[in-house]
Short mmCIF file of C-alpha atoms in Angstrom, two decimals:
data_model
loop_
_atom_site.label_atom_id
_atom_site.label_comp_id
_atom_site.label_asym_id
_atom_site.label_seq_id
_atom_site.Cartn_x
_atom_site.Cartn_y
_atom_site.Cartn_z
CA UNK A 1 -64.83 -22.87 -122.07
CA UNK A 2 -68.32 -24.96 -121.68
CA UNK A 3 -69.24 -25.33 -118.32
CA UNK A 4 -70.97 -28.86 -117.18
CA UNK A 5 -73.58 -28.80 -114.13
CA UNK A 6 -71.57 -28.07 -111.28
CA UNK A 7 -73.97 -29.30 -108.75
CA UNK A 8 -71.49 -31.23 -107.06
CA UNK A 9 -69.73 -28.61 -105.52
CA UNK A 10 -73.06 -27.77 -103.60
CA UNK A 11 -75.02 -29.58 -100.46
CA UNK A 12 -78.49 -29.17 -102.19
CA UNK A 13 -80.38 -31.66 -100.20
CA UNK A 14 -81.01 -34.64 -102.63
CA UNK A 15 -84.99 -34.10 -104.49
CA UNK A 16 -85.09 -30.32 -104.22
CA UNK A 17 -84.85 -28.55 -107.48
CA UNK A 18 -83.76 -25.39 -106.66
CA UNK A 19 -84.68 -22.72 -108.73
CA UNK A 20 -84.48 -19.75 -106.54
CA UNK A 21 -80.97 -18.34 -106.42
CA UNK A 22 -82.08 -14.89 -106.90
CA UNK A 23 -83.78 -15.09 -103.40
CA UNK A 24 -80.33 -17.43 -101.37
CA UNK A 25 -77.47 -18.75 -103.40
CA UNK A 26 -76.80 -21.99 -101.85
CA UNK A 27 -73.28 -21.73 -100.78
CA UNK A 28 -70.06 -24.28 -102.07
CA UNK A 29 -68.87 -26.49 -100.14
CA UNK A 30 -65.16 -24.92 -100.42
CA UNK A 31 -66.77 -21.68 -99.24
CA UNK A 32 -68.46 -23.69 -95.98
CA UNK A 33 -64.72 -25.24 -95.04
CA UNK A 34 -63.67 -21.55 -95.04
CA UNK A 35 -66.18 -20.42 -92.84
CA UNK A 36 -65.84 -23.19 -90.52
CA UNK A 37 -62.29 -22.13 -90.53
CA UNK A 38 -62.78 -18.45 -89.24
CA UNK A 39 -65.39 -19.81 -86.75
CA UNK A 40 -62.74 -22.11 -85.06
CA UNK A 41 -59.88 -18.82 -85.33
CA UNK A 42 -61.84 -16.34 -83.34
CA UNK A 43 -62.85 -19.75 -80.96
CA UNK A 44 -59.51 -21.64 -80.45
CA UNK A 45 -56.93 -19.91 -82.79
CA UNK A 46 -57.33 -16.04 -81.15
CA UNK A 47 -53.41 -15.93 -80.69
CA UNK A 48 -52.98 -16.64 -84.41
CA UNK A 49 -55.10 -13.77 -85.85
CA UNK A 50 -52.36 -10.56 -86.59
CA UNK A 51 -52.91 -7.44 -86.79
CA UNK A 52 -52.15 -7.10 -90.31
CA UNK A 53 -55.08 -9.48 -91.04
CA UNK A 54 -57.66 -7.00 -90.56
CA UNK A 55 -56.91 -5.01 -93.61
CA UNK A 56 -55.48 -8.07 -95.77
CA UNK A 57 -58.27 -10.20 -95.61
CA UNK A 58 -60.83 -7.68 -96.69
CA UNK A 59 -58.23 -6.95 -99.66
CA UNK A 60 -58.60 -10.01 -100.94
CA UNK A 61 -62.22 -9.87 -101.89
CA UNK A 62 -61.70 -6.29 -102.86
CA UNK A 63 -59.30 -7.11 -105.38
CA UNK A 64 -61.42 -10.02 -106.50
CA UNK A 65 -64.27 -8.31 -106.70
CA UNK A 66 -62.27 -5.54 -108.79
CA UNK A 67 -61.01 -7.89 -111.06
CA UNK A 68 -65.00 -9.48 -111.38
CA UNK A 69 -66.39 -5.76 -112.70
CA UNK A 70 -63.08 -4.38 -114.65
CA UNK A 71 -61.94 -2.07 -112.21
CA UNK A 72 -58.48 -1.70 -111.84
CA UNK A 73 -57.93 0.01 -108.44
CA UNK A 74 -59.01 -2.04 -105.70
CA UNK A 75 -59.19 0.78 -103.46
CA UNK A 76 -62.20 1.93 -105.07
CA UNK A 77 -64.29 -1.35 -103.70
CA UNK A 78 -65.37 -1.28 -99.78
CA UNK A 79 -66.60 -4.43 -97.76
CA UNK A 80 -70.04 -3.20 -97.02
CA UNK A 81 -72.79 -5.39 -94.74
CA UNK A 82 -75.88 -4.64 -97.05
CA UNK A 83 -77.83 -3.15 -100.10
CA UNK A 84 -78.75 -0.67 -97.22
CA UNK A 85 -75.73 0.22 -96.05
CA UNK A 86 -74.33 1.40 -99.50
CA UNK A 87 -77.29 3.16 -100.33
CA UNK A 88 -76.74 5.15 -97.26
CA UNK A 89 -73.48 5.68 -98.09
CA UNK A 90 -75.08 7.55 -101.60
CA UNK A 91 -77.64 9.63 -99.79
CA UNK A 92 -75.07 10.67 -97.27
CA UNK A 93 -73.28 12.09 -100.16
CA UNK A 94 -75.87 13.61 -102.31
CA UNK A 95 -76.14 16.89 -100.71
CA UNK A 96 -72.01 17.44 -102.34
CA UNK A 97 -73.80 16.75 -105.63
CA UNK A 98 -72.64 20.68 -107.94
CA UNK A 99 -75.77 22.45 -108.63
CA UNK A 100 -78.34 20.57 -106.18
CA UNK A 101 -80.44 23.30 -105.71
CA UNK A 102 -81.36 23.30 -109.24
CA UNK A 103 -82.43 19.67 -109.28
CA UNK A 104 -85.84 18.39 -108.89
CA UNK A 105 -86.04 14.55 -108.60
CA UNK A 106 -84.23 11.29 -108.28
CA UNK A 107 -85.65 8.73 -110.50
CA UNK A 108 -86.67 4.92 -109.66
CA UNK A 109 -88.39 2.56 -111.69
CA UNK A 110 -91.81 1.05 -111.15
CA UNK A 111 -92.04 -1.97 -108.41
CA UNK A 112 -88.30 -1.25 -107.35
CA UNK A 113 -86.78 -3.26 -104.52
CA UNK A 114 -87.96 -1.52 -101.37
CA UNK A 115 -84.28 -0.41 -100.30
CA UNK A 116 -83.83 1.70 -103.20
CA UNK A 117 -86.76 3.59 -101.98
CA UNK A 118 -86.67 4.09 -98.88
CA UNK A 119 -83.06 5.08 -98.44
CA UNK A 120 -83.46 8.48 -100.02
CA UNK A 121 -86.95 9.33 -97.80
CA UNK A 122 -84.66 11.80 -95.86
CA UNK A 123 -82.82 13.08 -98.38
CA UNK A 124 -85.79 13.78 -100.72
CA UNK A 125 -87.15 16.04 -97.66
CA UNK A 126 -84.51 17.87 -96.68
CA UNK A 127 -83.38 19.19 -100.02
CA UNK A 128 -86.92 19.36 -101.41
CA UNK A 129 -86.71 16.58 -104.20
CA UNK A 130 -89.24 14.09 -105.26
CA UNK A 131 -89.05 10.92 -106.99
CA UNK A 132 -89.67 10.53 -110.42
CA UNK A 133 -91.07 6.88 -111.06
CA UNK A 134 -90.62 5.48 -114.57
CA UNK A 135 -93.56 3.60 -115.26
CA UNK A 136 -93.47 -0.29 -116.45
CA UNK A 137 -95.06 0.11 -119.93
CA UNK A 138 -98.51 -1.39 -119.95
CA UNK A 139 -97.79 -3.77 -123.19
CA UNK A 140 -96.11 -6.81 -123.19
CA UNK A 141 -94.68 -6.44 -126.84
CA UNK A 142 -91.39 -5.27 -126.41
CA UNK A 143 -91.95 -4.17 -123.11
CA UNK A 144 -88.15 -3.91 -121.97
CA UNK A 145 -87.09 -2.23 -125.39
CA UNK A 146 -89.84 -0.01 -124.57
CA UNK A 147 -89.16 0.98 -120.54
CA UNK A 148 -85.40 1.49 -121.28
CA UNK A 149 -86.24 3.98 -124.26
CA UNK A 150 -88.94 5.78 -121.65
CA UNK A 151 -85.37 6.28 -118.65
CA UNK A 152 -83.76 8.03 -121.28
CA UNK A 153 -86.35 10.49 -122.35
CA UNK A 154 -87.49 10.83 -118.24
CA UNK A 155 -83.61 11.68 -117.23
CA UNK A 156 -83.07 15.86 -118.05
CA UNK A 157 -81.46 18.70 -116.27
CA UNK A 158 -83.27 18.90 -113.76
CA UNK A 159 -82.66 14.58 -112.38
CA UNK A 160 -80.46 14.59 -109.09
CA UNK A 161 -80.00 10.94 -109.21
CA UNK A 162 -80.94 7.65 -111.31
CA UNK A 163 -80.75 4.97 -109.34
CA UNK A 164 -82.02 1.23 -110.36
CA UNK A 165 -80.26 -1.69 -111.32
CA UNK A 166 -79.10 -3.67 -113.99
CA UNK A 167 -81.77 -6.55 -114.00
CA UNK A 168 -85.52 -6.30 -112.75
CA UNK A 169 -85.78 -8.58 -109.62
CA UNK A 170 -89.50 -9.11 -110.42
CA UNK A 171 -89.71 -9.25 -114.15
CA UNK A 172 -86.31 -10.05 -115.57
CA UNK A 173 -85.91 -6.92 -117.45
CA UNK A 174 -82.55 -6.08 -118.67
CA UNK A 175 -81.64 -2.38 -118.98
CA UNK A 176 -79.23 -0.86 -120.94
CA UNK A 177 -76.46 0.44 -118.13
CA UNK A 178 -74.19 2.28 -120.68
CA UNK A 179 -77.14 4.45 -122.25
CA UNK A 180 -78.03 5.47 -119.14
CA UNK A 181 -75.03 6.09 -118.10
CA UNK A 182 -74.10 8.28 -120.97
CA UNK A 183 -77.29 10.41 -120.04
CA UNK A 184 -76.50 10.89 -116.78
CA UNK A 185 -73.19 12.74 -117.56
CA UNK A 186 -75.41 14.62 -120.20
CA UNK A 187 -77.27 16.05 -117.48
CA UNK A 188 -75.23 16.04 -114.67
CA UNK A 189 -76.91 13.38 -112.91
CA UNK A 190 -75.30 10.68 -110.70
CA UNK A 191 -76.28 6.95 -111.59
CA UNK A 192 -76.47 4.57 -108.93
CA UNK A 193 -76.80 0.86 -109.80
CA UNK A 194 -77.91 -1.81 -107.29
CA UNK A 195 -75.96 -4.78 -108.98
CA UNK A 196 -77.13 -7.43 -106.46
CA UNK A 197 -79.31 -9.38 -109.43
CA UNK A 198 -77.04 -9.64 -112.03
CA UNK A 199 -73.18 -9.14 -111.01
CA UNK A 200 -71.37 -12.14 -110.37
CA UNK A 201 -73.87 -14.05 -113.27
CA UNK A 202 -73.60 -11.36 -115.80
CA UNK A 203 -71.24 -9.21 -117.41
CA UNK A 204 -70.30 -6.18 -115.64
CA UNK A 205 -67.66 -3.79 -117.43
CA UNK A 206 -67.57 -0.88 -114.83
CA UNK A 207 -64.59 0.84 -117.86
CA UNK A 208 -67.78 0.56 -120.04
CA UNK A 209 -70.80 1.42 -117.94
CA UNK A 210 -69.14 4.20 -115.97
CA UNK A 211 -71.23 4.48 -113.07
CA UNK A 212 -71.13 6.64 -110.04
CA UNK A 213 -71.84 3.77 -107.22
CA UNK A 214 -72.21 0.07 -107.79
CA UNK A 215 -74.03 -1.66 -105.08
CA UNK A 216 -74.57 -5.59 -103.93
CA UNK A 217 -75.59 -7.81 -101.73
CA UNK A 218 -72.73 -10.86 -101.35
CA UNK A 219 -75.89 -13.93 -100.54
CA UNK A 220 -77.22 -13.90 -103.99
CA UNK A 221 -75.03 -14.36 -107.51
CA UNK A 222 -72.10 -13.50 -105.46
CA UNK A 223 -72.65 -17.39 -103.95
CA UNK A 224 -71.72 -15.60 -100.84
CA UNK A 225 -72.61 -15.50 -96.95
CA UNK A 226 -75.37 -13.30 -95.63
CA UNK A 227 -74.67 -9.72 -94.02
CA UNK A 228 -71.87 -9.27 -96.38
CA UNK A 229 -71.87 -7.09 -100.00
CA UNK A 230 -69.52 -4.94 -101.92
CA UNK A 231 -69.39 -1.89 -103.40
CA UNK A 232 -67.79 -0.20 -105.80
CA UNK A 233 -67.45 3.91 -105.57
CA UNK A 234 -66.48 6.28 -107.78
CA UNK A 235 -64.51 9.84 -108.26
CA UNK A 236 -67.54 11.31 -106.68
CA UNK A 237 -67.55 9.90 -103.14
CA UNK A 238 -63.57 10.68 -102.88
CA UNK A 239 -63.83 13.01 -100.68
CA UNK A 240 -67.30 12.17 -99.19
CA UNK A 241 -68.56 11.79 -95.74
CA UNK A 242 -68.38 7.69 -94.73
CA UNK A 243 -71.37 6.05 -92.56
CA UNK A 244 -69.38 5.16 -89.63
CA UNK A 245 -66.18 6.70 -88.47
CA UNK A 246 -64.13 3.47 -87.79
CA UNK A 247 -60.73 3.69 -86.92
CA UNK A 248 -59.86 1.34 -89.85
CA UNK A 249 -61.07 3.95 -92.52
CA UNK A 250 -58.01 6.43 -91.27
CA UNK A 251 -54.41 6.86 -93.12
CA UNK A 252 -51.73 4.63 -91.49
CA UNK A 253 -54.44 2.68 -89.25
CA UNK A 254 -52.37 -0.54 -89.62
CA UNK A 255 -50.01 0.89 -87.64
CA UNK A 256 -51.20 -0.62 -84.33
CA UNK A 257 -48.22 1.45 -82.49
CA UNK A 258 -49.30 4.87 -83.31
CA UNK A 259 -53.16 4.29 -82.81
CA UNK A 260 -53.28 6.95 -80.86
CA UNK A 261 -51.63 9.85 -82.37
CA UNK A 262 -55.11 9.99 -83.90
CA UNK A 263 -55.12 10.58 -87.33
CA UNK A 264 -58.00 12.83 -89.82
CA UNK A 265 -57.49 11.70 -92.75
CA UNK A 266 -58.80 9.00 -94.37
CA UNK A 267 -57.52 6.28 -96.50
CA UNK A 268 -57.90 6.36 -100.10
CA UNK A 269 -60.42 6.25 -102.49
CA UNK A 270 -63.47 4.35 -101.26
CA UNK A 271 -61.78 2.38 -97.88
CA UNK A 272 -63.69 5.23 -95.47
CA UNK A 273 -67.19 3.82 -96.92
CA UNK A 274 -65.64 0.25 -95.68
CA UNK A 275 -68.69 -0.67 -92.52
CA UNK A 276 -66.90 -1.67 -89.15
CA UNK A 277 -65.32 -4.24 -88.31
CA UNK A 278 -65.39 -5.27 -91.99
CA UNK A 279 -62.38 -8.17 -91.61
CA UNK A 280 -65.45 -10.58 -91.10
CA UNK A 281 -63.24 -13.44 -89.97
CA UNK A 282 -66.05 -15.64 -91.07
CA UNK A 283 -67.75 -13.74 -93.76
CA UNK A 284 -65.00 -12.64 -95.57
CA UNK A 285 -62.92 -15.88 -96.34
CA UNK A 286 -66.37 -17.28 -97.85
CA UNK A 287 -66.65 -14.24 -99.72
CA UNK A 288 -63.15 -14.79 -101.05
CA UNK A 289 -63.46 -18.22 -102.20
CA UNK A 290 -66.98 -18.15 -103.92
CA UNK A 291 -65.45 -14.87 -106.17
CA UNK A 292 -62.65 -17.18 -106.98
CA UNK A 293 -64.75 -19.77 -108.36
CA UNK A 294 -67.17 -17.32 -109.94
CA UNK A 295 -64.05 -15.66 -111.68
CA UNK A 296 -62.65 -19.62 -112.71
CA UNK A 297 -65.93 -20.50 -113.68
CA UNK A 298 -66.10 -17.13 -116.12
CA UNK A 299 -69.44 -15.13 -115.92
CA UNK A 300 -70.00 -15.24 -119.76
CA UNK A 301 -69.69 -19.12 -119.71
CA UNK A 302 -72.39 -18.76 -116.53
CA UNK A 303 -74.74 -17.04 -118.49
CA UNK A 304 -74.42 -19.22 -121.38
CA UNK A 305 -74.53 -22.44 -119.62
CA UNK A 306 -78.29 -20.98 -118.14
CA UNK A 307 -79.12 -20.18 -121.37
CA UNK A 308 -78.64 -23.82 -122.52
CA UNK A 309 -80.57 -25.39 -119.74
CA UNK A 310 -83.94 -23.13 -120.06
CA UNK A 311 -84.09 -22.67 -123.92
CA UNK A 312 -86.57 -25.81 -124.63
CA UNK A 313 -88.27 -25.95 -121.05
CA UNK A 314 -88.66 -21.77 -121.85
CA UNK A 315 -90.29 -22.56 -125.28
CA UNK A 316 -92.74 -25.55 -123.46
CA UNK A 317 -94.16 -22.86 -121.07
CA UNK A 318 -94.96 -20.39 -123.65
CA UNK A 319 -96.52 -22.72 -125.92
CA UNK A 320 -98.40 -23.41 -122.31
CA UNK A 321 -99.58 -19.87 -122.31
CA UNK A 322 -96.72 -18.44 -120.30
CA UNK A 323 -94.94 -15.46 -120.81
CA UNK A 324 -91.47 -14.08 -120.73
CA UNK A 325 -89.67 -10.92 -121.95
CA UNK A 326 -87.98 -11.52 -124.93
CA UNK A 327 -84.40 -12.86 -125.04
CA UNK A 328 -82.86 -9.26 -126.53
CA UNK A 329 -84.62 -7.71 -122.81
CA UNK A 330 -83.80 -10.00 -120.62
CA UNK A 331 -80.77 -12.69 -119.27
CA UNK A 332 -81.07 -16.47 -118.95
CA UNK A 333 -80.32 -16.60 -114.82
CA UNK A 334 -83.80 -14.72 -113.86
CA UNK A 335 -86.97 -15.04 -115.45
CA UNK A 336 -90.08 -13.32 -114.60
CA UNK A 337 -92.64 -16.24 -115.63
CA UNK A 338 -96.60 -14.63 -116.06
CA UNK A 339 -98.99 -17.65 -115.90
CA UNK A 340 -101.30 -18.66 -118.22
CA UNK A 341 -105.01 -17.06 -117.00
CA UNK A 342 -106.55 -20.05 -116.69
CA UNK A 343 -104.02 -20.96 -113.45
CA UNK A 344 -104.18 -17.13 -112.23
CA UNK A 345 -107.96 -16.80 -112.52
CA UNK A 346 -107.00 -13.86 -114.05
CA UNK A 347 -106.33 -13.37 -110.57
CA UNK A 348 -102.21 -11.97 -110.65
CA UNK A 349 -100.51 -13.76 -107.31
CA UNK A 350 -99.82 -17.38 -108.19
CA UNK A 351 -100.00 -18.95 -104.52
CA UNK A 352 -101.82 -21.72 -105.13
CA UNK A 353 -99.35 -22.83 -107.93
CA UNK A 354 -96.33 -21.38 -106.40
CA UNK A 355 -97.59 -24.36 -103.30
CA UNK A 356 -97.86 -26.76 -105.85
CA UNK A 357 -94.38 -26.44 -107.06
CA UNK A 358 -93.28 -26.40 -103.20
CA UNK A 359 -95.23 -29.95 -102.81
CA UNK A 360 -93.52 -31.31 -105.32
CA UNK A 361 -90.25 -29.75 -104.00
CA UNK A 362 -89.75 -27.15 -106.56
CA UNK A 363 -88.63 -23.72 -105.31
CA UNK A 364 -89.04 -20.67 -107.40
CA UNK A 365 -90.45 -17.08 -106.11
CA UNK A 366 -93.75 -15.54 -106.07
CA UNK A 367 -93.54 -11.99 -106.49
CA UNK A 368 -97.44 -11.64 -107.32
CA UNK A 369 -97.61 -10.48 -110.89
CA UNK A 370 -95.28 -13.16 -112.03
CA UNK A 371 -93.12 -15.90 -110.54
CA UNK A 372 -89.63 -15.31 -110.51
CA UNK A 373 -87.39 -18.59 -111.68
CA UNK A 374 -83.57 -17.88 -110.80
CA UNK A 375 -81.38 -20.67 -112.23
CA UNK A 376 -77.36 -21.07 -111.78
CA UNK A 377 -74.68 -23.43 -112.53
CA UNK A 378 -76.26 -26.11 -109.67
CA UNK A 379 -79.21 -27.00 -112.00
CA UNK A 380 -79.51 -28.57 -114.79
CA UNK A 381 -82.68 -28.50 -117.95
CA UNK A 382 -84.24 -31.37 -116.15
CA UNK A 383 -85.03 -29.12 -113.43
CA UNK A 384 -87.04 -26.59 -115.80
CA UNK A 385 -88.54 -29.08 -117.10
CA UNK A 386 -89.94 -30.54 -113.69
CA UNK A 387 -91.99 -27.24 -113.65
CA UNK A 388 -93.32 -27.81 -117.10
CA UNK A 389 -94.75 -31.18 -115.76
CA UNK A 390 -96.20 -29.37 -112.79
CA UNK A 391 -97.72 -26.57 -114.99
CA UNK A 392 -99.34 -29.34 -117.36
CA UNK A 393 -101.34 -31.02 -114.60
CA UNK A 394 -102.61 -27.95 -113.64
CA UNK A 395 -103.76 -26.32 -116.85
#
């Protein structure tokens, strides 16, 4: 399957280029309709909501979601509110983790998303571990070949915990989930991937990568609403302690008649990491539809289609004096862009250009040592190229 621009099934106001998806996914319109929809049941439909809905709904994009990374057993995904929230779920956890007292560190990578970091402060205290960073390497030949080959050698006996994800959200890097993963068991280390840059645009086999915890945010690839994600936990967290204690994690909870003979155990698998309240009458539905048109579009024929609209605007701005990672390091939907020093000053935060695109209604990121461009299926080459022009006239 080749996919065409599919910009029509968005409400990008007409004269934007849009080239910030990894920051907001604008949202379909199908996936508006359904949140109107849940807006107007909790307002003037109350009488029609059943009790069975509160557990089917959320199935729905569990099972979709499932069927997005590989995983056969829906049971293993919960309906989680944030990047935050998972990761809470994971340090709430590690202290199960065999033979903790033996570990020494939990390693990041350099310039990691803030979240990653600071969820683990606590945990890093109380059980007297320290994070190991793995440094960005200071080349730019073969500079993602080279930081995944220095994970591997930094993960040993004594790592707790890897956690980082699959794509850079600054740079673009792509690292190499299944030798990682493989390590981990090695060592007896869990591996903790923040998906919320790449699933949903890029292949995720979770039968190949075996990881302990996969973690996203719904508002970016996922083309969902805000304040909604997914995870995906493993064999691990079975028998883990959940966030919250909501009456929906426990066995038989669905049957509204015996609420309170209150019940101890939990339901299966990962449903007690599920947050409250996680039906989401108007989250969840516009969850549910932008996974089914990620899954009909195909994530392979996502990536491809990116890779066809940036290949000659990608080869204008390095002949500019831009810089990319190469193609083997990197995908096609994020690109962390360096500028040419004689924009920069040598100076390494891009405002002033970053403005420039703005003015001329071009949106990208500026995430000071490079500017992040995020295309999806809602742009097309002549928006890549629209930078070029701007770049030229400021060279």
């Amino acid at each position: 399957m080749s996919l065409q621009c599919q910009k029509h099934l968005f409400s990008i106001e007409e004269g934007v280029t849009y080239l910030n998806g990894a920051a907001y996914s604008p949202t379909l319109k199908s996936s508006v309709e359904k949140g109107i929809e849940g807006i107007q049941l909790k307002a003037s439909h109350t009488h029609l909501i059943k009790g069975s809905d509160h557990f089917a709904l959320p199935q729905k994009v569990q099972k979709l979601f499932a069927q997005l990374i590989n995983e056969p057993d829906y049971e293993r995904i919960a309906v989680i509110s944030s990047v935050s929230y998972g990761m809470a779920v994971v340090a709430n956890n590690l202290h199960r983790l065999a033979n903790l007292s033996a570990k020494k560190h939990i390693i990041q990578i350099q310039d990691e998303f803030p979240n990653n970091i600071y969820a683990f402060d606590r945990v890093c205290q109380k059980h007297n571990l320290v994070y190991k960073t793995i440094a960005k390497p200071n080349t730019l030949e073969n500079r993602g070949g080279m930081w995944n080959q220095a994970i591997l050698e930094g993960i040993n006996t004594e790592t707790t915990m890897v956690v980082m994800p699959h794509i850079h959200w600054i740079y673009g890097v792509k690292f190499d989930l299944e030798a990682v993963s493989k390590r981990c068991k090695e060592v007896g280390a869990l591996l903790v991937i923040d998906g919320t840059q790449s699933v949903g645009m890029l292949d995720f086999d979770i039968q190949k990568i075996q990881p302990d915890a996969l973690i996203c945010a719904g508002y970016k690839w996922l083309l969902g609403p805000y304040s909604i994600g997914v995870a995906y936990f493993g064999e691990f967290f079975d028998e883990g302690v959940p966030v919250e204690e909501s009456w929906m994690h426990r066995a038989e909870s669905d049957n509204f008649a015996q609420l309170i003979r209150y019940e101890r155990a939990y339901r299966p698998k990962a449903q007690r990491y599920n947050m409250g309240e996680h039906t989401q009458f108007i989250q969840v539905p516009m969850l549910e539809d932008s996974l089914t048109q990620i899954l009909n579009w195909g994530v392979n024929n996502m990536q491809n289609y990116c890779a066809e609209i940036i290949e000659k605007p990608l080869k204008a701005l390095q002949e500019l004096g831009c810089w990319v990672e190469d193609s083997a390091n990197r995908a096609n939907h994020l690109l962390g862009i360096s500028l040419p020093e004689s924009i920069t000053g040598g100076v390494p935060h891009n405002q002033a250009f970053t403005e420039q695109l703005s003015a001329n209604k071009i949106f990208v990121s500026n995430r000071g040592v490079a500017i992040r461009v995020s295309q999806n299926v809602y742009n097309v080459e002549g928006d890549l190229w629209a930078l070029v022009e701007v770049l030229k006239k400021n060279l």
